Short mmCIF file of C-alpha atoms and ligand atoms in Angstrom, two decimals:
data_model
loop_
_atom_site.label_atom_id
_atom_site.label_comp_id
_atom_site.label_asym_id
_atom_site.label_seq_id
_atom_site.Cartn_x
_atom_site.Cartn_y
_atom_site.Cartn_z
CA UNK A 1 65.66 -134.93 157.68
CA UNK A 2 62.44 -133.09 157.65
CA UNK A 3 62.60 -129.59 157.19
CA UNK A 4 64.38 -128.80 154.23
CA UNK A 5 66.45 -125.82 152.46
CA UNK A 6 64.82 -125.29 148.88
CA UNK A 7 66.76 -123.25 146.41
CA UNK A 8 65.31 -122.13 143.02
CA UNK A 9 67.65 -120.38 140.84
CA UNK A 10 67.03 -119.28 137.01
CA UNK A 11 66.92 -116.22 134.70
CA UNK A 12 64.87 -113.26 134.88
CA UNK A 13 60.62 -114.24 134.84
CA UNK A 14 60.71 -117.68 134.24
CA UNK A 15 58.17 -118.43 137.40
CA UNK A 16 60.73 -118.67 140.13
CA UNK A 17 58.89 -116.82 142.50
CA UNK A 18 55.53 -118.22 141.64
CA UNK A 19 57.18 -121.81 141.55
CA UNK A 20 58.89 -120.73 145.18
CA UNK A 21 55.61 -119.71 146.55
CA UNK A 22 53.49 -122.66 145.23
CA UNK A 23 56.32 -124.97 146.80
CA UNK A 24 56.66 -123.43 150.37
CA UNK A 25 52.35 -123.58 150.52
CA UNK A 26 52.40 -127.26 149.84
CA UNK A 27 54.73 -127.80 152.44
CA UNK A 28 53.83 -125.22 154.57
CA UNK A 29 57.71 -123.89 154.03
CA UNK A 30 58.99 -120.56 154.46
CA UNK A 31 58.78 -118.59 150.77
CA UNK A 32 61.57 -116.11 150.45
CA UNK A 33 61.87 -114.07 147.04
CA UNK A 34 65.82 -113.04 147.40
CA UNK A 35 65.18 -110.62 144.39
CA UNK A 36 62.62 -108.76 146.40
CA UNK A 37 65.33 -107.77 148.31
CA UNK A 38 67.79 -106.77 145.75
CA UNK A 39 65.01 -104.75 144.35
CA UNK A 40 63.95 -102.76 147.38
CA UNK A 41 67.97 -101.80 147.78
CA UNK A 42 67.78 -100.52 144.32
CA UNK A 43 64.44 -98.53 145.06
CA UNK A 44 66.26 -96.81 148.37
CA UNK A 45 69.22 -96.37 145.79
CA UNK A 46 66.69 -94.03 143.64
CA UNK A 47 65.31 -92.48 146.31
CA UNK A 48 68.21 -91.73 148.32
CA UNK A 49 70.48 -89.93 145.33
CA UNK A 50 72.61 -92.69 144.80
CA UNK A 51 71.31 -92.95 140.86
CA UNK A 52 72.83 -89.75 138.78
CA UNK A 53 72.93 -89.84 135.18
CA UNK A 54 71.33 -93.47 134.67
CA UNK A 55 74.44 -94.53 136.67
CA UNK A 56 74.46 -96.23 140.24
CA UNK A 57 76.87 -94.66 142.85
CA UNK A 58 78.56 -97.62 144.00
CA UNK A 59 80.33 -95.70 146.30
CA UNK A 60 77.65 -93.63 147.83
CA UNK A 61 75.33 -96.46 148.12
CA UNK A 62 77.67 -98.74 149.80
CA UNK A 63 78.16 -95.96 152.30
CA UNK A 64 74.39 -95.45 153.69
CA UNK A 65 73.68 -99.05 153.56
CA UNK A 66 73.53 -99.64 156.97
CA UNK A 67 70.64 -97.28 156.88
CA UNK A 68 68.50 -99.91 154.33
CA UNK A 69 66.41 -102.39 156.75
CA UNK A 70 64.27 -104.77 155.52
CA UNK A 71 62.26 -106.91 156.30
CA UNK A 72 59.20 -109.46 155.26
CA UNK A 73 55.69 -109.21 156.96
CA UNK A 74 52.42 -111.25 155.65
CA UNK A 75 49.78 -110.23 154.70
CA UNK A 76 46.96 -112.97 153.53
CA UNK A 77 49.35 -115.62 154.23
CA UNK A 78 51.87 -113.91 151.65
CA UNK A 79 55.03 -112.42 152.33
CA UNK A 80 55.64 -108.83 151.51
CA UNK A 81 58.86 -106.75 151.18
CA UNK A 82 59.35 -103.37 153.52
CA UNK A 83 61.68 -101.07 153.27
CA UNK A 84 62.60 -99.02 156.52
CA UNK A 85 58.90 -99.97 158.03
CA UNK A 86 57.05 -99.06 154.69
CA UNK A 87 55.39 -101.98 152.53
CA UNK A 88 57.16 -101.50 149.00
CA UNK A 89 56.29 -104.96 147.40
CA UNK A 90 54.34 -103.52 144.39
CA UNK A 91 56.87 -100.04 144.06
CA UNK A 92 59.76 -102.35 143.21
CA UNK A 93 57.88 -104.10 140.35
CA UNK A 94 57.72 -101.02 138.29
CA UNK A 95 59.30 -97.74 137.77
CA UNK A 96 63.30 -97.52 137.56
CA UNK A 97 63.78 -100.33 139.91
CA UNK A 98 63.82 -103.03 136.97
CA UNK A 99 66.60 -100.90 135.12
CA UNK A 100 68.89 -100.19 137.76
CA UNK A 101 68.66 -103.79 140.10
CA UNK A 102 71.26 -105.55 138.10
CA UNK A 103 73.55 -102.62 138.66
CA UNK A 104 72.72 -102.78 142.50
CA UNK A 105 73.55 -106.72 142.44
CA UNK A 106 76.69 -106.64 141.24
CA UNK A 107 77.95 -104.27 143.84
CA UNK A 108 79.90 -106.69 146.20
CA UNK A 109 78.55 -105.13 149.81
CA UNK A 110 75.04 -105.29 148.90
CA UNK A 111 75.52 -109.11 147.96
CA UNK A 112 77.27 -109.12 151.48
CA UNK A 113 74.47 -108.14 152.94
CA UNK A 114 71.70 -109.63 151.83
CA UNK A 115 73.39 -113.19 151.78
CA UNK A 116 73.80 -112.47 155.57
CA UNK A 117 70.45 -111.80 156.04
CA UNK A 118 69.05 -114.60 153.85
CA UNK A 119 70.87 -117.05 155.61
CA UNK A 120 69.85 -115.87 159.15
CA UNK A 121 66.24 -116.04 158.00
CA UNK A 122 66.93 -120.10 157.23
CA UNK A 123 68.40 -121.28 160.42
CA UNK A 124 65.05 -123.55 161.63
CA UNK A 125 65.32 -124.77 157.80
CA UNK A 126 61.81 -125.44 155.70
CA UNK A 127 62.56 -123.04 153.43
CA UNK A 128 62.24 -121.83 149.82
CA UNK A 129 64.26 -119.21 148.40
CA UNK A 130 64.67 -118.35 144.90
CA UNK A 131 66.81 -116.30 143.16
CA UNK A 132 70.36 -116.34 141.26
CA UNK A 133 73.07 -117.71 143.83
CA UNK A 134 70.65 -119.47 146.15
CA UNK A 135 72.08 -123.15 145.09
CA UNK A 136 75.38 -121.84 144.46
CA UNK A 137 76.58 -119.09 147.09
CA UNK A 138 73.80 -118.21 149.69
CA UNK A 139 73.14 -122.32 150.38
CA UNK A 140 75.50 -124.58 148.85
CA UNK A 141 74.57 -127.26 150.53
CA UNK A 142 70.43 -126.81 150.02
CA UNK A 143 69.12 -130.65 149.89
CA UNK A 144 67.07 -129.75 147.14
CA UNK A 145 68.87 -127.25 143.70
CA UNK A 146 66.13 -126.25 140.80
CA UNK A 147 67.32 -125.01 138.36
CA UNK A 148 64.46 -122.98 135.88
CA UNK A 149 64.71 -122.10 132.69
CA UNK A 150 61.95 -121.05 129.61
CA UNK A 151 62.01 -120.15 126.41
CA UNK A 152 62.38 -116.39 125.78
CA UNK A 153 59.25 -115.97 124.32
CA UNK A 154 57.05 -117.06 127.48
CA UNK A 155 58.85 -115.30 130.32
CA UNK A 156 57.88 -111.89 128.02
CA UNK A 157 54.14 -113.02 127.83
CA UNK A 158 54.21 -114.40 131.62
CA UNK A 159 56.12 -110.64 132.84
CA UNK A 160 53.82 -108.93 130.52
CA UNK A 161 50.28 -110.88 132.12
CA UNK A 162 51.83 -110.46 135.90
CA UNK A 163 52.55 -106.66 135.30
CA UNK A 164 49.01 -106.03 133.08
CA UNK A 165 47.43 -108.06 136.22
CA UNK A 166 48.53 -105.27 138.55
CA UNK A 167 47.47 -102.65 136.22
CA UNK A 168 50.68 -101.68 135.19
CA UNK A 169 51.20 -101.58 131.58
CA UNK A 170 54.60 -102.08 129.63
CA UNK A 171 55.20 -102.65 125.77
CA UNK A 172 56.31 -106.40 125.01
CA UNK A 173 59.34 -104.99 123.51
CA UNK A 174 60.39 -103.03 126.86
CA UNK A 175 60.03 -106.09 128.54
CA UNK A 176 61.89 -107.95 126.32
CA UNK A 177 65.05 -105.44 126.30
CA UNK A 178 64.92 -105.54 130.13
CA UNK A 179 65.21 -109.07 130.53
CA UNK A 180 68.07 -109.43 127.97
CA UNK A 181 69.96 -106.57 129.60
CA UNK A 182 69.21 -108.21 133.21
CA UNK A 183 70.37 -111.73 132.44
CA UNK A 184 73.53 -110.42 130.55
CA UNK A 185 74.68 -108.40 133.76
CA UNK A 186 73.28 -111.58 135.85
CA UNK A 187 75.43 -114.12 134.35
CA UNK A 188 78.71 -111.87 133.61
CA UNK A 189 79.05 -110.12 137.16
CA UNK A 190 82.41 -111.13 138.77
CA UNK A 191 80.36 -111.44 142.52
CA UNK A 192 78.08 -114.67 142.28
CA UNK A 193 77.03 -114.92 139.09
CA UNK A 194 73.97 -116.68 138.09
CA UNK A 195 75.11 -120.11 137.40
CA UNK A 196 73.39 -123.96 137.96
CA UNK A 197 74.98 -125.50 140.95
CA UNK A 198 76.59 -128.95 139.69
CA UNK A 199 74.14 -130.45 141.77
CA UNK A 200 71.05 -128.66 140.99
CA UNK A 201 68.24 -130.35 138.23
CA UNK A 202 66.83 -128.30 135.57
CA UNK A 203 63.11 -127.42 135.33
CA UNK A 204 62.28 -126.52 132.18
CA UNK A 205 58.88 -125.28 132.54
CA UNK A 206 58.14 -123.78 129.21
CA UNK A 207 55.60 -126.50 128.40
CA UNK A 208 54.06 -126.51 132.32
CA UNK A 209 51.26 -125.34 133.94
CA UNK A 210 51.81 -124.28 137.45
CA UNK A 211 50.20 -127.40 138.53
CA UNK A 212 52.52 -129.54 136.62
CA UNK A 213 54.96 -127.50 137.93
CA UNK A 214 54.60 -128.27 141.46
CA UNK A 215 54.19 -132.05 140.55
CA UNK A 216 57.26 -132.34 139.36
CA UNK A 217 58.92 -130.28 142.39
CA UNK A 218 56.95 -132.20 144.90
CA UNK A 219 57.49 -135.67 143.54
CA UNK A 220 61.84 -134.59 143.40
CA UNK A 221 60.67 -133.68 147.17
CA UNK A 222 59.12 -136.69 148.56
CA UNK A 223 61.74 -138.92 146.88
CA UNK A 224 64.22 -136.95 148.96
CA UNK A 225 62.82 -137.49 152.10
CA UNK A 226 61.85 -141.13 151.13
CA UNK A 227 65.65 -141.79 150.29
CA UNK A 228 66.98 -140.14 153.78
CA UNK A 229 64.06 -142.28 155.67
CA UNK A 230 65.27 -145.74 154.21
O1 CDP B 1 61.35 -111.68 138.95
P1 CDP B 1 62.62 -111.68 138.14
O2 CDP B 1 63.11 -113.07 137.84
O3 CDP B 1 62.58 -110.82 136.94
O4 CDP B 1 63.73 -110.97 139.04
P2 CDP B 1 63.97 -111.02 140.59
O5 CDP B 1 64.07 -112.45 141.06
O6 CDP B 1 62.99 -110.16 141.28
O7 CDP B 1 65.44 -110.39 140.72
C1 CDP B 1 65.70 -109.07 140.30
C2 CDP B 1 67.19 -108.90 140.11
O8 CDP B 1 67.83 -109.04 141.38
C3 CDP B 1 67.88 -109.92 139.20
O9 CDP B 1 67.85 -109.57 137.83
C4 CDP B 1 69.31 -109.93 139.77
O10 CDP B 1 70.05 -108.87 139.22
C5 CDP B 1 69.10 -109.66 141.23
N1 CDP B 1 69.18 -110.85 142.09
C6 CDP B 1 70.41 -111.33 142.43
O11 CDP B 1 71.42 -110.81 141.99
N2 CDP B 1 70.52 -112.37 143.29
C7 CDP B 1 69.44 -112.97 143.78
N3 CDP B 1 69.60 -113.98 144.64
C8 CDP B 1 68.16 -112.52 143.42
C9 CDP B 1 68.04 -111.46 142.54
#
């Protein structure tokens, strides 16, 4: 066992995806940010007319979805989401695409999708993924399940720092709202709701630095491989 399947599931902002990234350097892993790519469905959702009234077409979406393609490229080392050939990793940070994703990951085909294509990008293995239904649905049988959770309180601050650091600026409050109203939809959906595998051991990094952090992933990781080597 050397290359291993790394799946990070939590609630909205609680450092997944910096935890993901941080993981997949130190091992030189594949990072893959699963809610990139529920995000980037939701941005061709607004841009193709499948949002009226502050409601998502299910039905018209599902019906050009063979026309969404996407696809990671790096750039500085760092994977980047494109939609249809065009780079959209900041566009799906901001704008509509926070309000509507939740919407766009319940709908049953675009979960059909994605899953398809997450799995297909893990066949060699050494990869991270984080998302919702990594541990539970997309790779049941990851060696390694994290689990992340934080207190309310410092997912708003770290959202509100990680937006204000790209120079897009959002009241506390806003941010707030959006995360309850995400993680509500997240958990109650009927397809693959965000749950902790049985299996999967809970980070609660409230309290952590990044660098503590990736201690405590790293020394779960090397314990694993130690136990499979003996
Ligand atoms: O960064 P943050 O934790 O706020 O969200 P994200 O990981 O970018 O995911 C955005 C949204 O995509 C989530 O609120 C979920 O609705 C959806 N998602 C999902 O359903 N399944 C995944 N594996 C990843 C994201």
């Amino acid at each position: 066992m050397s290359e291993i399947i790394i799946a990070i599931d939590g609630y909205s902002a609680c450092g997944k995806s910096t935890l993901a990234k941080q993981v997949a350097e130190h091992f030189g892993y594949l990072f893959i940010d699963s809610g990139a790519m529920y995000r980037a469905v939701t941005l061709f959702a607004l841009q193709n007319g499948c949002v009226i009234d502050g409601k998502v077409n299910e039905k018209a979406l599902v019906e050009c979805l063979s026309d969404v393609h996407l696809e990671f490229k790096k750039e500085a080392g760092i994977p980047r989401i494109h939609l249809n050939g065009l780079d959209v990793e900041d566009e799906i940070r901001k704008g509509q695409v926070p309000n509507f994703v939740s919407q766009v990951s319940a709908i049953k085909e675009v979960r059909e999708k994605l899953v398809n294509e997450q799995r297909a990008m893990a066949t060699l293995g050494g990869v991270v993924m984080d998302g919702r239904d990594i541990g539970t649905v997309v790779f049941p049988n990851a060696a390694l399940k994290i689990f992340v959770t934080a207190s309310l309180e410092i997912r708003i601050e770290r959202r509100f720092q990680e937006l204000k650091a790209k120079g897009i600026v959002v009241e506390k409050s806003e941010i707030a709202k959006n995360l309850n109203e995400r993680d509500y939809i997240d958990t109650t959906r009927i397809e693959s709701p965000l749950r902790q595998a049985p299996d999967a051991i809970i980070l609660d990094n409230t309290q952590l630095t990044k660098e503590e952090q990736l201690n405590w992933v790293v020394t779960h990781v090397k314990s694993l491989l130690n136990k499979n080597l003996s």
